[in-house]
PDB file of C-alpha atoms in Angstrom:
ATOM      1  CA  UNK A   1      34.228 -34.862  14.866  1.00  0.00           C
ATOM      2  CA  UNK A   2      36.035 -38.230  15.421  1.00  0.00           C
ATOM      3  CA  UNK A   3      33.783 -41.256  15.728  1.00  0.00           C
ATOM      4  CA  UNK A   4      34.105 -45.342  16.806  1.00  0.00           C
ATOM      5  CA  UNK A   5      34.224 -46.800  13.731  1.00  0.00           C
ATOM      6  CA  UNK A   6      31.891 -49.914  13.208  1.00  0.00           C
ATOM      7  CA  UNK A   7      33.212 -53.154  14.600  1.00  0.00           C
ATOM      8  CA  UNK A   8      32.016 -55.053  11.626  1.00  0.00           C
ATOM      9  CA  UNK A   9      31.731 -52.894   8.346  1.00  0.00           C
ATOM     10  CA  UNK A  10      28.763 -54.027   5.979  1.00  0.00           C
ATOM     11  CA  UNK A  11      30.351 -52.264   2.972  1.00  0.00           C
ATOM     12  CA  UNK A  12      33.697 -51.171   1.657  1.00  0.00           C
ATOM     13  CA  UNK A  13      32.871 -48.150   2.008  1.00  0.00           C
ATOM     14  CA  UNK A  14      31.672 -48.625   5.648  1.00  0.00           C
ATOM     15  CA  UNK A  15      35.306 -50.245   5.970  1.00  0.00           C
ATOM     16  CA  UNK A  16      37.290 -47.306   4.248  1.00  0.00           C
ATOM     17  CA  UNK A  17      35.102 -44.619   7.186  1.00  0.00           C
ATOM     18  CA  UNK A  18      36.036 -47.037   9.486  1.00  0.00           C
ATOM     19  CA  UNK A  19      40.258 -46.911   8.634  1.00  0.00           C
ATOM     20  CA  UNK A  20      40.159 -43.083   8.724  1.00  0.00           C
ATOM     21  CA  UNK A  21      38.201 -42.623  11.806  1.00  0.00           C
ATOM     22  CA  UNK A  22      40.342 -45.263  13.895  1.00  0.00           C
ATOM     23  CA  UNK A  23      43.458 -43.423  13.080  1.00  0.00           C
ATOM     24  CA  UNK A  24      42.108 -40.210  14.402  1.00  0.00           C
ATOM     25  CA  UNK A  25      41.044 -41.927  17.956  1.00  0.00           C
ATOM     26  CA  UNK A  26      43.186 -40.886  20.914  1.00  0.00           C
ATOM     27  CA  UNK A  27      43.776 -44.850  21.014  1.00  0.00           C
ATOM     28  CA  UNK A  28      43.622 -46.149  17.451  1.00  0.00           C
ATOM     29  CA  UNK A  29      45.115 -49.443  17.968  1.00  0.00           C
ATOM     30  CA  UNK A  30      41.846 -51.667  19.077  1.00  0.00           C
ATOM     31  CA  UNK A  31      39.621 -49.858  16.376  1.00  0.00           C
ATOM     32  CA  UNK A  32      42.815 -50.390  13.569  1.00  0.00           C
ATOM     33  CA  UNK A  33      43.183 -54.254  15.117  1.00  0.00           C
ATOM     34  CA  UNK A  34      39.561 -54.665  14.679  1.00  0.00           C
ATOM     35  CA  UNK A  35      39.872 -54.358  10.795  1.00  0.00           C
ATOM     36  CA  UNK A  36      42.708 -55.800   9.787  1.00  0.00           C
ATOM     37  CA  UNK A  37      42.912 -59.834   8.707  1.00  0.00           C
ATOM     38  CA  UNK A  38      44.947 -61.597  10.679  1.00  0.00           C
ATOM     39  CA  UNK A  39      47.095 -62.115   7.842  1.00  0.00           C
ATOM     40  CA  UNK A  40      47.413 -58.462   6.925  1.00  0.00           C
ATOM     41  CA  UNK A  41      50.646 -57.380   5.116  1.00  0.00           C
ATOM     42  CA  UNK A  42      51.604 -53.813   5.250  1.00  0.00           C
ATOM     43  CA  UNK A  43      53.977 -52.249   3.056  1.00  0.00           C
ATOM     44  CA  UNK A  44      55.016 -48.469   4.231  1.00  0.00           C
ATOM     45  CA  UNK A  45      57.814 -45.908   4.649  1.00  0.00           C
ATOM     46  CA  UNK A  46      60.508 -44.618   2.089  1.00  0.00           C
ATOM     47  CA  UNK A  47      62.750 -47.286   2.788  1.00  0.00           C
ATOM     48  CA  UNK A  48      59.480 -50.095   1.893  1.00  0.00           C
ATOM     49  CA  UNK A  49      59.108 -51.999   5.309  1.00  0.00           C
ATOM     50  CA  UNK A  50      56.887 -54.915   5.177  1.00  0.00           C
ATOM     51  CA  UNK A  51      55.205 -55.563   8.016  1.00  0.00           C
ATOM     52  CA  UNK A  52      52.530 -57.649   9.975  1.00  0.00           C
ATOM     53  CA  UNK A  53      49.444 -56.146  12.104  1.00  0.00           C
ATOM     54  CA  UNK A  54      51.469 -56.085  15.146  1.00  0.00           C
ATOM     55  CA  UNK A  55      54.851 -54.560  13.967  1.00  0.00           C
ATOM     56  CA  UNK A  56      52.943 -51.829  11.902  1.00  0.00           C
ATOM     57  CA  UNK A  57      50.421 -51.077  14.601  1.00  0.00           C
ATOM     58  CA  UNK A  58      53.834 -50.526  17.118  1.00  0.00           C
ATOM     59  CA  UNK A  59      55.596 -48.632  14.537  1.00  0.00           C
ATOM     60  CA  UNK A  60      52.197 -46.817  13.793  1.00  0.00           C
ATOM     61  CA  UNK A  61      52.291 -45.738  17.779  1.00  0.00           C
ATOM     62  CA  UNK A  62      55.952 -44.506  17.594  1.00  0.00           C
ATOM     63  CA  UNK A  63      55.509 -42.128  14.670  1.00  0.00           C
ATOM     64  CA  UNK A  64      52.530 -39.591  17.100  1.00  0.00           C
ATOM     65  CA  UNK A  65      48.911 -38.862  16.832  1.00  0.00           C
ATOM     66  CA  UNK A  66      47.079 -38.430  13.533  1.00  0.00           C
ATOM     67  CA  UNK A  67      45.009 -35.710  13.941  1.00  0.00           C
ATOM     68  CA  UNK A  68      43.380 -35.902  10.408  1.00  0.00           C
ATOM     69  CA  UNK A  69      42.839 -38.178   7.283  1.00  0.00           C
ATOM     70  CA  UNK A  70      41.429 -37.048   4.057  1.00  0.00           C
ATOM     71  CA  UNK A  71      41.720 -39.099   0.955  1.00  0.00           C
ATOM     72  CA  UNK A  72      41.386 -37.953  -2.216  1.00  0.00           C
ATOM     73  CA  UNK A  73      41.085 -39.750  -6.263  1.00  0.00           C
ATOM     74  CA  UNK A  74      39.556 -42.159  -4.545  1.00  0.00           C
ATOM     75  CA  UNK A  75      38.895 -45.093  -6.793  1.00  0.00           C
ATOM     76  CA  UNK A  76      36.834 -48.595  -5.637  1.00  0.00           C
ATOM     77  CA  UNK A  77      37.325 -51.846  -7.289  1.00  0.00           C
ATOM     78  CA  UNK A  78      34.919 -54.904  -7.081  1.00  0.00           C
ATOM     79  CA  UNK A  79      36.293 -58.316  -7.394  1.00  0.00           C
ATOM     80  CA  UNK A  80      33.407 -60.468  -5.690  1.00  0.00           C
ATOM     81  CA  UNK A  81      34.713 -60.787  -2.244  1.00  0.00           C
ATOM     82  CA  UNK A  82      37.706 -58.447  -2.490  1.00  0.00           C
ATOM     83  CA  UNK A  83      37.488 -54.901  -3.113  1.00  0.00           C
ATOM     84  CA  UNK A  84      40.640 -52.665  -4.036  1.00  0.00           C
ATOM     85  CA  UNK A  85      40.912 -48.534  -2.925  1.00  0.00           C
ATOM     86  CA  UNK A  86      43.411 -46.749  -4.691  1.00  0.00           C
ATOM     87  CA  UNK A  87      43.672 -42.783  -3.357  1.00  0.00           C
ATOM     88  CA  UNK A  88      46.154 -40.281  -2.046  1.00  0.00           C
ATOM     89  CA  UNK A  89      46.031 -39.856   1.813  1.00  0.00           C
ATOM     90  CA  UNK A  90      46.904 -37.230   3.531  1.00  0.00           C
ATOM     91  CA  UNK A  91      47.656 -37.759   7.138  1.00  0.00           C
ATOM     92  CA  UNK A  92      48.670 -35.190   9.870  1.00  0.00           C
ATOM     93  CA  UNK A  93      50.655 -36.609  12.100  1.00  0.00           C
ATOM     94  CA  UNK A  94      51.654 -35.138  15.753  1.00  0.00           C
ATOM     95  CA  UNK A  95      55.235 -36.365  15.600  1.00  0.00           C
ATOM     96  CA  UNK A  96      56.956 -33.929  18.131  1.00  0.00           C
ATOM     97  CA  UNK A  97      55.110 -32.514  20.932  1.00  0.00           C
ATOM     98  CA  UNK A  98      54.058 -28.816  20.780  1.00  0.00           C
ATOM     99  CA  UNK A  99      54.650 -28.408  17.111  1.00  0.00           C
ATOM    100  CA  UNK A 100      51.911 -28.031  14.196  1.00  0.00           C
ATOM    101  CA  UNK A 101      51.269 -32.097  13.188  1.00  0.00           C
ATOM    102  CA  UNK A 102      53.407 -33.162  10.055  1.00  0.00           C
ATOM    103  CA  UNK A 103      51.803 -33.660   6.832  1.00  0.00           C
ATOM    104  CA  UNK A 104      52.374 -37.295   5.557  1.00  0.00           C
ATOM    105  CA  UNK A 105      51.025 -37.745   1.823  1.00  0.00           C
ATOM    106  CA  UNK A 106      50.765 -41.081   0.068  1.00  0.00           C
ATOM    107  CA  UNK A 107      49.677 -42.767  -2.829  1.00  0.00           C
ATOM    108  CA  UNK A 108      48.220 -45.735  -1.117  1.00  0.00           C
ATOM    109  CA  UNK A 109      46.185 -49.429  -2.519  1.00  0.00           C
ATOM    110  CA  UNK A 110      44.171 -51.420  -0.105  1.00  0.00           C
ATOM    111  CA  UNK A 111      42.812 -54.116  -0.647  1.00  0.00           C
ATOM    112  CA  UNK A 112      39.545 -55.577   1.931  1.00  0.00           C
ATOM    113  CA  UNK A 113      38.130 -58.745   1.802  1.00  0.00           C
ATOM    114  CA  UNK A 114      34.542 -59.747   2.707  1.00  0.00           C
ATOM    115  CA  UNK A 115      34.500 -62.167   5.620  1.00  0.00           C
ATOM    116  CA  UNK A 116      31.264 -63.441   6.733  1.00  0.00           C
ATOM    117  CA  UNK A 117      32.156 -63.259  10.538  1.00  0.00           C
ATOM    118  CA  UNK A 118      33.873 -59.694  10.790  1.00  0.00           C
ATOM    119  CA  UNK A 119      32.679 -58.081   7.569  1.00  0.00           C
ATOM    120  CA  UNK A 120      35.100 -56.030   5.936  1.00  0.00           C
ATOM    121  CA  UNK A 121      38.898 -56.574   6.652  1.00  0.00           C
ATOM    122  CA  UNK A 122      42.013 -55.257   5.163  1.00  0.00           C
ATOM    123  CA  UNK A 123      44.220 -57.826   3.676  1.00  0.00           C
ATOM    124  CA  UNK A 124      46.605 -55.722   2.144  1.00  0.00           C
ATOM    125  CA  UNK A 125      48.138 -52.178   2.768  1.00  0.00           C
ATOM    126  CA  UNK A 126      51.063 -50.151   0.317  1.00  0.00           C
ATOM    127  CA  UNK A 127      51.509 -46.570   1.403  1.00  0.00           C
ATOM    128  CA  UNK A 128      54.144 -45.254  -1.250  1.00  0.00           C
ATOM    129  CA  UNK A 129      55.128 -41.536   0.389  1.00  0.00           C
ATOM    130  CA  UNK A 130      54.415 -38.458  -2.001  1.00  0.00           C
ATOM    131  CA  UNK A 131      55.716 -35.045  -1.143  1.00  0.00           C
ATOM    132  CA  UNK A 132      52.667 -32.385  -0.961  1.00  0.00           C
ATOM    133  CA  UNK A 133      51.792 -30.930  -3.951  1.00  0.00           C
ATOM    134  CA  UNK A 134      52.923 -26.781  -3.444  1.00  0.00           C
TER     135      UNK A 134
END
């Protein structure tokens, strides 16, 4: 069942429910926008493209739906303030039209700070690509 994710996430946790729900929503890019800090950095793809919250959520578009998001090894670390999740991700991804969704697996670190207007925001994304275990 895909959800709205809470506008303003109490928790890190909340936050983390939040990021995997919006990418599952038929349009993900007000619920994503919603969480990110304006000064967001996002580090993705084999090649290692840094981007801002606008050039990832357009190149985030391009690549097709996500279907599904599990993460997995999930670890949670409290700095005051900041919080860092280290997991693996696994992300289907509808990428050409009438074709099973592509499994994308990553080793990924974000890192959400506390602000007290919009709760939980990620500050920093790296998404290193794996290749599925099997």
């Amino acid at each position: 069942m895909t959800t709205t994710p809470a506008a303003t996430p109490a928790t890190v946790e909340e936050a983390e429910a939040a990021w995997r729900a919006a990418q599952t929503l038929p349009d993900p890019e007000p619920a994503l926008r919603a969480l990110l800090h304006p000064e967001c950095v996002i580090v993705h793809s084999p090649v290692g493209h840094q981007h801002d919250a606008d050039a990832w959520l357009g190149y985030a578009a391009r690549l097709g739906r996500t279907s599904q998001v599990d993460t997995f090894e999930v670890t949670v670390r409290r700095f005051g303030a900041t919080a860092v999740v280290s997991c693996i991700q696994e992300m289907r991804v509808a990428s050409v039209p009438d074709l099973p969704p592509f499994v994308i697996q990553a080793a990924v670190t974000r890192v959400w700070h506390d602000s007290p207007t919009h709760g939980w925001q990620l500050a920093h994304l790296q998404m290193a690509r794996r290749v599925p275990p099997g």
